[in-house]
Amino acid sequence: MDKGRALIEPQAPVEPDDYADHRLTEVIELFFFAYRDFTSDPDEILEKYEFGRAHGRVMHFVGRNPGISVAELLNILRITKQSLARVLRELIERGFVRQEEGPRDRRQRLLFLSQAGIELVRKVDVPQRARVRRALEAAGPEARELWPGMLLGIVNPEDRAAVSALVSKPRVVGEDR
Amino acid sequence: MDKGRALIEPQAPVEPDDYADHRLTEVIELFFFAYRDFTSDPDEILEKYEFGRAHGRVMHFVGRNPGISVAELLNILRITKQSLARVLRELIERGFVRQEEGPRDRRQRLLFLSQAGIELVRKVDVPQRARVRRALEAAGPEARELWPGMLLGIVNPEDRAAVSALVSKPRVVGEDR
DNA sequence: AAATTTATGTCAGCCATGTTGACATAAATT
DNA sequence: AATTTATGTCAACATGGCTGACATAAATTT
């Protein structure tokens, strides 16, 4: 029903200003649609375990940062400790996450994935990674190098250094590949 | 505390497979962080009006597609009509959205932004557009052309045509620029 | 040693936004 | 005249956020 113009190469170039302006709208809307589908893969799998998106996020970041403290995890997720406590309790009770007393600071409860947790994270990652892989391949080699910088450009400037350090850590969960 | 490797240009190239594999993880995590900050701009402004993110989304897409039917809007948002009804009722009661009987099909309730709605959408858009503009500029001209295709590659294949048509429609809300 | 700060946990209640299921109405279509 | 479609509505429930108040143990400061 909606004809619209071609997405990648607009047929009739409009004025430069309008063009740049419209490109912003395009990216904003695509961001919404992309994220909507991007999150659907994990959701489906977690549902089978009676877990939600929040559980998936916690497991992901614990898996990527074994021994992370609760405070550090809170800083990544940007939620309150009360919100985290709920999902964390369930993950621990059901044996997907394990806590250890901090060796230096015994107040800390360092977080680790159990074997079950590692396996679930892997399972959740499969379709999501496949989705991103397809998008990277379709976009071509130049795009592959540009993706991370572009996404990082959306992040708040004051958080970029921390985010950059975090995402560039080598993979830990799934020592295989 | 976290050193990590440089994000954009890894210092020591690792094995090709590992590299590609890690790039996927990187993009997945960056997508989370980017979306987290991306949505924070609208949230702050809508809060002042005692509206939520859901109201913002409805106003955005109604503004972009004046005269859209409820069914079409539901198909964009992918939520249930009961969920939509709640926010839509508030938006209509408070005079940000207006309904008109469909001229051909009198069962339809076509949706339009009121003047107040147009103004609020513009207000909400300002920081979000600025954020994306900065990211586009920082990423360089090649990236600017690659963004939309890359994001579209994340969308479910069967929805791409519809999404593409939708986002490439010329701007309507904010006839100015 | 005592006082304070920090890391974490917990209880209780609230809010926004999603869900399902059932039913209602008017208009369009068969 | 019967059926389908577009929309709305009621009710109940789930998830994942939030605030505020308070508790405990360990580390740090005075």
XYZ file of C-alpha atoms (C1' of nucleotides) in Angstrom:
414
model
C 0.000 0.000 0.000
C 2.833 2.376 0.858
C 4.947 3.000 -2.208
C 7.561 5.382 -0.818
C 10.942 5.962 -2.386
C 13.840 3.563 -2.481
C 15.703 3.507 0.784
C 19.367 3.355 0.011
C 19.517 5.431 -3.113
C 16.733 8.006 -3.244
C 15.558 8.327 -6.814
C 15.155 12.044 -6.985
C 17.770 13.951 -4.998
C 16.104 16.659 -2.982
C 17.742 19.757 -1.646
C 20.907 19.108 0.373
C 19.455 20.454 3.596
C 16.244 18.503 3.273
C 18.237 15.457 2.406
C 20.449 15.591 5.472
C 17.409 16.351 7.543
C 15.494 13.432 6.249
C 18.417 11.124 6.745
C 18.195 11.862 10.455
C 14.537 10.909 10.555
C 15.355 7.772 8.652
C 18.041 6.694 11.093
C 15.869 7.469 14.101
C 13.021 5.345 12.814
C 15.280 2.558 11.646
C 16.820 2.481 15.065
C 13.411 1.768 16.521
C 12.596 -0.982 14.028
C 16.040 -2.546 14.218
C 16.002 -2.675 17.999
C 12.493 -4.093 18.010
C 13.571 -7.090 15.942
C 17.028 -7.292 17.488
C 15.573 -8.007 20.924
C 13.022 -10.495 19.657
C 15.552 -13.324 19.265
C 16.645 -13.484 22.915
C 13.098 -12.926 24.142
C 11.800 -16.037 22.438
C 14.442 -18.310 23.900
C 14.394 -16.851 27.412
C 10.635 -17.295 27.484
C 11.079 -21.063 27.414
C 13.025 -20.776 30.661
C 10.474 -18.418 32.160
C 13.078 -15.693 32.127
C 12.625 -12.194 30.754
C 14.740 -9.768 28.860
C 16.201 -8.468 32.110
C 17.538 -11.896 33.035
C 19.131 -12.184 29.639
C 20.900 -8.876 30.007
C 22.281 -9.775 33.413
C 23.522 -13.137 32.223
C 25.085 -11.593 29.175
C 27.113 -9.023 31.066
C 28.063 -11.397 33.853
C 29.235 -13.843 31.223
C 31.245 -11.194 29.507
C 32.737 -9.951 32.784
C 33.198 -12.883 35.113
C 33.709 -11.751 38.668
C 31.991 -8.433 38.084
C 30.762 -6.735 41.242
C 27.134 -5.810 41.786
C 28.029 -2.125 41.668
C 29.780 -2.467 38.333
C 26.870 -4.404 36.900
C 24.467 -1.733 38.088
C 26.553 0.867 36.347
C 26.331 -1.021 33.080
C 22.614 -1.646 33.231
C 21.696 1.716 34.750
C 18.886 0.345 36.843
C 18.353 0.437 40.588
C 19.729 -2.214 42.866
C 16.176 -3.157 43.815
C 15.359 -3.892 40.199
C 18.532 -5.871 39.757
C 17.998 -7.748 43.013
C 14.796 -9.298 41.737
C 16.241 -10.859 38.606
C 19.537 -11.673 40.256
C 17.812 -13.570 43.049
C 15.937 -15.687 40.532
C 19.076 -16.370 38.518
C 20.956 -17.435 41.634
C 18.110 -19.521 43.063
C 17.737 -21.340 39.788
C 21.447 -21.900 39.487
C 22.362 -19.813 36.472
C 24.481 -17.299 38.363
C 26.818 -17.844 41.285
C 28.212 -15.374 43.823
C 31.612 -15.334 45.445
C 32.925 -13.213 48.247
C 35.393 -10.630 46.960
C 38.944 -11.750 47.786
C 40.219 -8.266 48.574
C 36.987 -6.649 49.693
C 34.861 -9.173 51.501
C 31.777 -6.996 51.237
C 31.643 -7.561 47.519
C 29.625 -10.356 45.934
C 31.392 -11.124 42.699
C 29.204 -12.642 40.024
C 29.872 -15.605 37.774
C 27.836 -17.718 35.399
C 27.361 -21.355 36.321
C 27.754 -23.998 33.637
C 23.994 -23.792 33.034
C 24.316 -20.037 32.721
C 27.104 -20.306 30.192
C 25.055 -22.718 28.140
C 21.961 -20.562 28.213
C 23.878 -17.466 27.200
C 25.312 -19.340 24.264
C 21.902 -20.558 23.238
C 20.477 -17.052 23.432
C 23.358 -15.620 21.479
C 23.054 -17.900 18.477
C 20.165 -16.260 16.627
C 21.122 -12.761 17.670
C 24.671 -13.215 16.458
C 23.393 -14.723 13.249
C 21.178 -11.699 12.713
C 24.044 -9.270 13.204
C 26.361 -11.393 11.101
C 23.942 -11.311 8.193
C 23.579 -7.557 8.498
C 27.352 -7.089 8.586
C 27.858 -9.302 5.569
C 25.139 -7.591 3.596
C 26.565 -4.179 4.414
C 29.987 -5.034 3.053
C 33.514 -4.880 4.477
C 33.754 -1.096 4.853
C 30.564 -1.096 6.869
C 31.940 -3.791 9.136
C 34.668 -1.455 10.285
C 32.328 1.518 10.588
C 29.569 -0.069 12.653
C 31.184 0.133 16.090
C 32.277 3.717 15.722
C 28.881 4.758 14.518
C 27.059 3.119 17.369
C 29.530 4.495 19.853
C 28.774 7.941 18.471
C 25.215 7.578 19.726
C 26.355 6.847 23.272
C 26.651 9.773 25.679
C 30.097 11.316 25.233
C 30.943 10.977 28.913
C 30.246 7.229 28.795
C 32.078 6.419 25.588
C 35.445 5.590 27.112
C 33.939 3.130 29.575
C 31.649 1.570 26.982
C 34.468 1.291 24.512
C 36.691 -0.479 27.019
C 33.865 -2.786 27.957
C 32.856 -3.900 24.513
C 36.408 -4.374 23.292
C 37.299 -6.892 25.946
C 37.921 -10.304 24.410
C 35.080 -12.756 24.609
C 34.979 -14.915 27.656
C 31.707 -16.760 27.574
C 31.957 -19.308 24.855
C 35.673 -19.894 24.769
C 34.866 -21.794 21.638
C 33.807 -19.930 18.566
C 40.042 0.361 35.759
C 39.222 -1.501 32.556
C 41.992 -1.071 30.058
C 40.727 -3.169 27.153
C 41.897 -2.710 23.590
C 41.227 0.244 21.353
C 37.757 0.056 19.895
C 37.966 1.268 16.367
C 41.391 0.068 15.355
C 42.457 -2.972 17.315
C 46.164 -2.757 18.012
C 47.095 -6.350 17.525
C 45.095 -8.102 14.843
C 43.904 -11.411 16.158
C 42.947 -14.417 14.117
C 40.387 -13.686 11.401
C 37.737 -15.935 12.899
C 38.142 -14.607 16.387
C 38.138 -11.121 15.060
C 34.886 -11.492 13.161
C 33.404 -13.265 16.123
C 34.342 -10.554 18.510
C 33.062 -7.883 16.204
C 29.614 -9.449 16.544
C 29.770 -9.265 20.312
C 30.917 -5.689 20.035
C 28.015 -4.669 17.844
C 25.493 -6.480 20.016
C 26.669 -4.730 23.151
C 27.008 -1.361 21.468
C 23.468 -1.718 20.228
C 22.322 -2.021 23.818
C 24.304 0.989 25.017
C 23.416 3.110 22.001
C 19.710 2.417 22.346
C 19.836 3.104 26.065
C 21.143 6.616 25.501
C 19.204 7.158 22.299
C 15.895 6.838 24.127
C 16.941 8.976 27.052
C 16.483 12.274 25.182
C 12.775 11.824 24.432
C 12.117 10.331 27.860
C 13.317 13.429 29.659
C 11.128 15.796 27.696
C 8.020 13.641 27.704
C 8.309 13.310 31.456
C 7.592 17.013 31.840
C 4.256 16.414 30.134
C 3.569 13.339 32.226
C 3.810 11.250 29.111
C 5.880 8.124 28.658
C 7.935 6.619 25.909
C 4.864 4.945 24.480
C 3.128 8.285 24.007
C 6.177 9.622 22.256
C 6.246 6.729 19.855
C 2.591 7.124 18.970
C 2.956 10.844 18.393
C 6.035 10.315 16.298
C 4.446 7.863 13.919
C 1.148 9.716 13.723
C 3.107 12.850 12.909
C 5.039 11.084 10.237
C 1.923 9.471 8.789
C -0.965 11.871 9.170
C -4.282 10.150 8.678
C -2.866 6.745 9.578
C -5.464 4.205 10.641
C -5.379 2.474 14.003
C -4.655 -0.854 12.320
C -1.678 0.553 10.444
C -0.315 2.129 13.597
C -0.662 -1.158 15.441
C 1.287 -2.854 12.703
C 4.125 -0.384 13.090
C 4.306 -0.561 16.861
C 3.589 -4.281 17.142
C 1.633 -3.973 20.343
C -1.927 -4.978 21.122
C -4.811 -2.639 20.507
C -5.510 -2.655 24.241
C -2.048 -1.299 24.926
C -2.384 1.299 22.237
C -5.867 2.269 23.424
C -4.547 3.427 26.771
C -1.960 5.852 25.467
C -4.123 6.912 22.566
C -6.994 7.794 24.873
C -4.721 9.978 26.967
C -3.272 11.684 23.922
C -6.733 12.409 22.552
C -8.190 13.539 25.876
C -5.316 15.909 26.391
C -5.578 17.244 22.881
C -2.341 16.074 21.317
C -3.940 13.686 18.840
C -7.181 14.044 16.926
C -9.336 11.405 15.243
C -11.311 11.704 12.037
C -13.785 9.329 10.509
C -12.312 7.658 7.440
C -13.748 9.270 4.310
C -14.026 6.036 2.354
C -14.405 3.600 5.207
C -16.397 5.199 7.976
C -15.343 2.532 10.477
C -11.808 3.833 10.445
C -10.585 6.431 12.910
C -7.800 8.211 11.112
C -5.227 9.811 13.383
C -3.692 13.251 13.203
C -1.530 15.382 15.459
C -3.079 18.560 16.784
C -1.044 21.753 16.764
C 0.036 20.951 20.326
C 1.039 17.494 19.173
C 3.098 18.848 16.312
C 4.886 21.187 18.667
C 5.616 18.495 21.227
C 6.966 16.126 18.606
C 9.278 18.844 17.370
C 10.450 19.541 20.890
C 11.126 15.891 21.523
C 12.939 15.506 18.252
C 15.459 18.272 18.810
C 17.935 16.523 21.123
C 17.474 13.142 19.527
C 18.118 14.523 16.059
C 21.131 16.406 17.385
C 22.507 13.207 18.850
C 22.150 11.325 15.588
C 23.505 14.266 13.619
C 26.645 14.354 15.734
C 27.126 10.618 15.312
C 26.663 10.868 11.551
C 29.108 13.744 11.285
C 31.699 11.991 13.413
C 31.395 8.824 11.368
C 32.142 10.600 8.097
C 30.379 10.839 4.756
C 30.729 7.189 3.733
C 29.149 6.120 6.989
C 26.267 8.479 6.417
C 25.254 6.533 3.344
C 25.807 3.178 5.008
C 23.803 3.717 8.201
C 20.318 3.090 6.861
C 21.232 -0.044 4.977
C 23.021 -1.447 7.986
C 20.136 -0.835 10.330
C 17.680 -2.207 7.801
C 19.795 -5.354 7.687
C 18.910 -5.974 11.324
C 15.190 -5.822 10.649
C 13.372 -9.080 9.927
C 13.705 -9.786 6.202
C 9.968 -10.082 5.723
C 9.420 -6.615 7.185
C 12.159 -4.810 5.329
C 10.134 -3.667 2.367
C 7.439 -2.138 4.551
C 9.936 -0.521 6.916
C 11.946 0.820 4.039
C 8.902 2.402 2.447
C 7.859 3.858 5.764
C 11.122 5.485 6.708
C 11.778 6.886 3.270
C 8.589 8.885 3.157
C 9.338 12.616 3.163
C 9.032 14.365 6.479
C 5.653 15.756 7.299
C 5.758 16.888 10.886
C 7.867 19.969 10.973
C 7.334 21.273 7.474
C 10.151 23.577 8.413
C 13.536 22.079 8.894
C 38.746 1.999 69.492
C 34.994 4.473 67.773
C 32.720 6.657 64.147
C 31.753 6.800 59.463
C 31.390 5.258 54.891
C 30.719 1.678 51.514
C 28.798 -2.637 49.252
C 25.115 -5.144 49.337
C 20.515 -6.829 50.530
C 15.588 -6.456 51.657
C 10.724 -4.972 52.490
C 6.879 -2.549 50.753
C 4.427 -0.147 47.474
C 3.821 2.282 43.118
C 3.918 3.117 37.983
C 4.308 2.343 32.898
C 3.613 -0.627 29.472
C 3.135 -4.784 27.788
C -0.099 -9.271 27.659
C -4.698 -12.407 27.131
C -9.592 -13.129 26.772
C -14.225 -11.750 26.226
C -17.552 -8.922 24.472
C -19.836 -4.665 21.899
C -20.879 -1.684 17.965
C -21.160 0.112 13.588
C -20.006 -0.131 8.951
C -18.558 -2.716 4.977
C -18.805 -6.864 2.356
C -20.747 -11.139 0.781
C -29.713 -11.126 5.785
C -25.506 -12.938 7.295
C -20.818 -12.311 7.907
C -16.576 -9.970 8.291
C -13.860 -6.012 9.530
C -12.245 -1.816 12.202
C -12.387 -0.194 16.352
C -13.298 0.215 21.317
C -13.774 -1.453 26.054
C -13.721 -4.117 30.471
C -11.068 -6.906 33.489
C -7.157 -9.263 35.089
C -2.404 -10.137 35.011
C 3.029 -9.964 34.094
C 7.331 -7.633 33.651
C 10.523 -4.569 34.817
C 11.273 -0.187 35.979
C 10.953 3.272 40.246
C 11.212 5.488 45.335
C 11.906 5.302 50.257
C 13.258 3.204 54.387
C 15.964 0.251 56.885
C 19.663 -3.627 57.952
C 24.250 -5.769 58.047
C 28.905 -6.491 57.634
C 33.217 -4.970 56.187
C 36.373 -1.310 55.063
C 38.053 3.196 56.024
C 38.758 7.349 58.611
C 39.235 9.920 62.644
